[in-house]
mmCIF file of C-alpha atoms in Angstrom:
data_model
loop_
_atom_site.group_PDB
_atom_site.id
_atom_site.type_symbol
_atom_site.label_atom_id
_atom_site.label_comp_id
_atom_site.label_asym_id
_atom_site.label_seq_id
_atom_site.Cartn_x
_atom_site.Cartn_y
_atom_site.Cartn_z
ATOM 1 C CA UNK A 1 -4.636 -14.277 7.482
ATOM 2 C CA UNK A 2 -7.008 -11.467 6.506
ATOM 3 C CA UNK A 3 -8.517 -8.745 7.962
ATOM 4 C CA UNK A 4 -7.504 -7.437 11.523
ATOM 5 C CA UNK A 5 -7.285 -10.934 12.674
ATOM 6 C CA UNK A 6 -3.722 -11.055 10.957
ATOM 7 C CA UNK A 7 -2.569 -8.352 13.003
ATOM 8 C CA UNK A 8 -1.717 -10.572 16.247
ATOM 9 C CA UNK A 9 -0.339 -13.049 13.973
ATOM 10 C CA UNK A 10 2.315 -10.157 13.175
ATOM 11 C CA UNK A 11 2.754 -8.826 16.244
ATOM 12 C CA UNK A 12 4.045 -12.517 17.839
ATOM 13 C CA UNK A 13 6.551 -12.373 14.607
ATOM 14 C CA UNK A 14 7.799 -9.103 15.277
ATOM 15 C CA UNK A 15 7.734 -10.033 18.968
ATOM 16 C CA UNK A 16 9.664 -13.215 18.886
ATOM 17 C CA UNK A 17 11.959 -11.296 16.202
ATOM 18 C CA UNK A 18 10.902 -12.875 12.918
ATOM 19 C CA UNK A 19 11.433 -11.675 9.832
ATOM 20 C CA UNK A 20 7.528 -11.085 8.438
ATOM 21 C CA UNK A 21 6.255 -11.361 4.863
ATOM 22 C CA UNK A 22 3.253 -9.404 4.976
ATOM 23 C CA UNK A 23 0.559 -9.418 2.681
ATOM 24 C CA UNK A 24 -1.594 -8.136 5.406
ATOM 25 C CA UNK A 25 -2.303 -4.619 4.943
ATOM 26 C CA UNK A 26 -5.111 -4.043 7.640
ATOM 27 C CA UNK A 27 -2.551 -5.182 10.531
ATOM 28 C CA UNK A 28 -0.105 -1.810 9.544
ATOM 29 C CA UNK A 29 -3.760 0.000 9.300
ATOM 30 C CA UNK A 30 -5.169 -0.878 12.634
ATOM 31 C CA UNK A 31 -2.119 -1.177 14.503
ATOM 32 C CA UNK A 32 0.121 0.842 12.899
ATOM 33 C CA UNK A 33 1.522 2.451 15.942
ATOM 34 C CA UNK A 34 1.783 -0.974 17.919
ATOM 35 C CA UNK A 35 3.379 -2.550 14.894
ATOM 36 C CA UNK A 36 5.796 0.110 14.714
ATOM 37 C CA UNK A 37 7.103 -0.288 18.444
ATOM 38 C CA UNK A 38 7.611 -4.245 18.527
ATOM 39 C CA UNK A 39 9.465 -3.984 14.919
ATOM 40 C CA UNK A 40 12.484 -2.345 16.775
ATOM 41 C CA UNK A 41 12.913 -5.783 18.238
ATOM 42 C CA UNK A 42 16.560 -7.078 17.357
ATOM 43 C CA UNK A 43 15.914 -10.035 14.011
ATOM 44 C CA UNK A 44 12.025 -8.270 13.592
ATOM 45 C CA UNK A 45 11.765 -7.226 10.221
ATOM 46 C CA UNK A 46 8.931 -6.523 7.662
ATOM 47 C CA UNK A 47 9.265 -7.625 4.069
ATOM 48 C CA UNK A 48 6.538 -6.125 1.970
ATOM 49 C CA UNK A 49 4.480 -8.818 -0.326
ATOM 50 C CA UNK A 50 1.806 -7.031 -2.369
ATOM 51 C CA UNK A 51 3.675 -5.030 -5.601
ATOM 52 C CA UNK A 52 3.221 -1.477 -4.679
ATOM 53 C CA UNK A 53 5.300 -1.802 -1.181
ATOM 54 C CA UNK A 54 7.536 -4.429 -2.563
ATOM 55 C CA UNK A 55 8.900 -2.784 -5.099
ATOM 56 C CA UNK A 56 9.203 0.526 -2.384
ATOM 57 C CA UNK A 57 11.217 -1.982 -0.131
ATOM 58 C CA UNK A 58 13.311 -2.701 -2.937
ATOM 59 C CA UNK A 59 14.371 1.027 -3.647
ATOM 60 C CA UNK A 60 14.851 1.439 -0.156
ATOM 61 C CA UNK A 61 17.110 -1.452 0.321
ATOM 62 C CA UNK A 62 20.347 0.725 -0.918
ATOM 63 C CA UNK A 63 19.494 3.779 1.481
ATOM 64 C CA UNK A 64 18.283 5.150 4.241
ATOM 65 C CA UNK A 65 14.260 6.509 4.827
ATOM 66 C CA UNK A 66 15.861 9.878 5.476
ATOM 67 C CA UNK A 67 16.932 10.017 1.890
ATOM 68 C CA UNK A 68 13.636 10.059 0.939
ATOM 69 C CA UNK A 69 11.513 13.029 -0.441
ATOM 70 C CA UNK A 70 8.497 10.719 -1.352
ATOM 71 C CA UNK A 71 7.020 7.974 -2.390
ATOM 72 C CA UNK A 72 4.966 7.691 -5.512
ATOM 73 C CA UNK A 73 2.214 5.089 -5.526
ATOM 74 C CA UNK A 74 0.265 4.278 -8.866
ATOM 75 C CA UNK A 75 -3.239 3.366 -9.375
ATOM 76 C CA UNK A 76 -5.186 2.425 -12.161
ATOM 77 C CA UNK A 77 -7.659 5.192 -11.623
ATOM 78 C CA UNK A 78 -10.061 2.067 -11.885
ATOM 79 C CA UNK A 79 -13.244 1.558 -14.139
ATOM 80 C CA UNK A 80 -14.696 4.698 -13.266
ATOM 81 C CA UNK A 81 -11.581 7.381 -13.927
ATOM 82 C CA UNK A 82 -13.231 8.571 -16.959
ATOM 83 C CA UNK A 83 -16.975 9.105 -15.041
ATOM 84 C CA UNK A 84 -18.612 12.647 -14.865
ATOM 85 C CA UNK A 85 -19.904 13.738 -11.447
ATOM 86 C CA UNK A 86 -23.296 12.835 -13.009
ATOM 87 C CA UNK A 87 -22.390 9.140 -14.022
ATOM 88 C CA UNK A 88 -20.618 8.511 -10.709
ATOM 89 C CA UNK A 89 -24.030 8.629 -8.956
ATOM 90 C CA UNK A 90 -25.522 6.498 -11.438
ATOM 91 C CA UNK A 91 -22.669 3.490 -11.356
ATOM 92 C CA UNK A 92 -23.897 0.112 -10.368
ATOM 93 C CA UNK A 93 -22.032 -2.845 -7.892
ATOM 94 C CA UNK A 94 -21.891 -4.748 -10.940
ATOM 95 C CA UNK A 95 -19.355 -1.936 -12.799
ATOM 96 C CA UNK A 96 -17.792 -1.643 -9.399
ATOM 97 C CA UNK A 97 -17.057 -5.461 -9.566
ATOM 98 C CA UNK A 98 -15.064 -5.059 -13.161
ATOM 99 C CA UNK A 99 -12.461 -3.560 -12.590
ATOM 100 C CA UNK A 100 -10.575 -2.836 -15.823
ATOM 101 C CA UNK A 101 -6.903 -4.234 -14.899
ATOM 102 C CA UNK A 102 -6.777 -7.098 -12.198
ATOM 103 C CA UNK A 103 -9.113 -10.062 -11.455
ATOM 104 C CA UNK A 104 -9.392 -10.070 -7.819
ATOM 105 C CA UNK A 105 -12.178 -11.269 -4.889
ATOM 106 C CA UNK A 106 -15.193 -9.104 -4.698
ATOM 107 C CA UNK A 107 -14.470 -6.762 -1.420
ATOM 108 C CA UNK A 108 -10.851 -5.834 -3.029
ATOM 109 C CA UNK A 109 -12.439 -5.187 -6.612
ATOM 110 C CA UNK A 110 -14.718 -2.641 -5.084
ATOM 111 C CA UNK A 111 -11.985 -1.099 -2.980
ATOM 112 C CA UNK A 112 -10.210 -0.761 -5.915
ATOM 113 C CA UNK A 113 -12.788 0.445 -7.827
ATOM 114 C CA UNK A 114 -13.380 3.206 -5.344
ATOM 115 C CA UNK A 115 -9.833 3.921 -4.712
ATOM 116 C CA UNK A 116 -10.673 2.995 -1.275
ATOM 117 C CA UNK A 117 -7.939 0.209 -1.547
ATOM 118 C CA UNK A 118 -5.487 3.173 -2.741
ATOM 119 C CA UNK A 119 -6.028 4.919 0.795
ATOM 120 C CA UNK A 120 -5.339 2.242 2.600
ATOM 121 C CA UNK A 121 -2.237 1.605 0.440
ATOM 122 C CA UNK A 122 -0.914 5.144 1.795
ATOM 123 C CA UNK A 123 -1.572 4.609 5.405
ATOM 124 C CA UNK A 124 0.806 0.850 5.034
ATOM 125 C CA UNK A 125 3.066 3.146 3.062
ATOM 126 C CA UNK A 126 3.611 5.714 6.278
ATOM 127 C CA UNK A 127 3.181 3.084 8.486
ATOM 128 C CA UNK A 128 6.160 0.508 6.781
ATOM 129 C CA UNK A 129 8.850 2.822 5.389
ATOM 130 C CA UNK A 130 8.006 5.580 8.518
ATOM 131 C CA UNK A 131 7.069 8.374 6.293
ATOM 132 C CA UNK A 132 4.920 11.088 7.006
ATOM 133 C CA UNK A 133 1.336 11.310 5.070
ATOM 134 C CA UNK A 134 2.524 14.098 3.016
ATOM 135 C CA UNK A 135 5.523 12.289 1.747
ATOM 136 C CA UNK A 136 2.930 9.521 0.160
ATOM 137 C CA UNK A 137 1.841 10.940 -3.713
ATOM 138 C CA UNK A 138 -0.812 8.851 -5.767
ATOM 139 C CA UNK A 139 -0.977 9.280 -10.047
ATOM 140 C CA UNK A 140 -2.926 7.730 -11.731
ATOM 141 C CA UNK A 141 -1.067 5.447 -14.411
ATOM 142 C CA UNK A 142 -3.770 3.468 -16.261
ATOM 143 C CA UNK A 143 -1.538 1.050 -17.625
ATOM 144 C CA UNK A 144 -0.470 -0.335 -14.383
ATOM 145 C CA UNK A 145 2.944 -1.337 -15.659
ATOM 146 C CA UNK A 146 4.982 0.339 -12.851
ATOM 147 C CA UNK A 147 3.441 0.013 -9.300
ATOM 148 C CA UNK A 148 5.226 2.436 -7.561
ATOM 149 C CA UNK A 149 8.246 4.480 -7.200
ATOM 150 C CA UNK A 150 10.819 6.320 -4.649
ATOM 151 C CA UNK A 151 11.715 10.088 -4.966
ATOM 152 C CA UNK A 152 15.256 10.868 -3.156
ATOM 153 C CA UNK A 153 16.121 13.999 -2.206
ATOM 154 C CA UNK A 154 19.550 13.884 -4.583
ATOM 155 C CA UNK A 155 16.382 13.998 -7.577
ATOM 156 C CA UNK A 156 16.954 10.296 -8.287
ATOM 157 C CA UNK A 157 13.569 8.441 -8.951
ATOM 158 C CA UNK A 158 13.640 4.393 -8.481
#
């Protein structure tokens, strides 16, 4: 399910004590705080799908989210990350719509594009692994060959 409709599909989950794959990251950005009271429910669990929170659900599988200093999520930086202030008001839908590393549906291309997608990949990042925003770090990585990563506070990096 997309959208916000997918977030009462994960609340009966999490309700009836399911353990959720969730590929569905406007239900943790609507209803973050709802989502976050129902997964104390004994079986409920989240299991991240998409890469970036997967491979932060990983890390965190050895250790506890009080270990953590910070997450570290990677973007692209997109088809516009080498743009002047001047080009950027010049850029068309149709360069929004290429975006240099992943194929992907139109609406997710452009918030991609626009980083918009990033932002909401920081508020399922506080919202799943009960961070605070300030814990939540974005580089840019152009290559896109690692996703995302965990600080601890020992200095380890996963």
């Amino acid at each position: 399910m997309v959208g916000f409709a997918g977030l009462w599909v994960t609340l009966g989950a999490l309700e009836a004590g399911k353990r959720l794959a969730l590929a569905n990251k406007e239900s943790l950005v609507a209803g973050g705080p709802v989502v976050r009271r129902v997964r104390s429910t004994p079986g409920a669990m989240i299991v991240p799908i998409d890469s970036e929170h997967g491979a932060i659900h990983q890390c965190l599988r050895g250790g506890k989210t009080d270990e953590v200093d910070k997450v570290i999520l990677t973007s692209s930086g997109g088809p516009f990350r080498t743009k002047t202030y001047e080009e950027l008001t010049k850029v068309t839908l149709e360069e929004a719509l290429n975006h240099p590393t992943w194929k992907m549906g139109p609406k997710i291309t452009v918030d991609s594009s626009t980083l918009m997608n990033k932002a909401l990949e920081i508020i399922e990042a506080v919202e799943l692994f009960d961070l605070v925003p300030s814990q939540v770090e974005v580089v840019v990585h152009a290559q896109s060959i690692v996703h995302s990563m965990v600080a601890f506070r020992d200095g380890s990096i996963l």
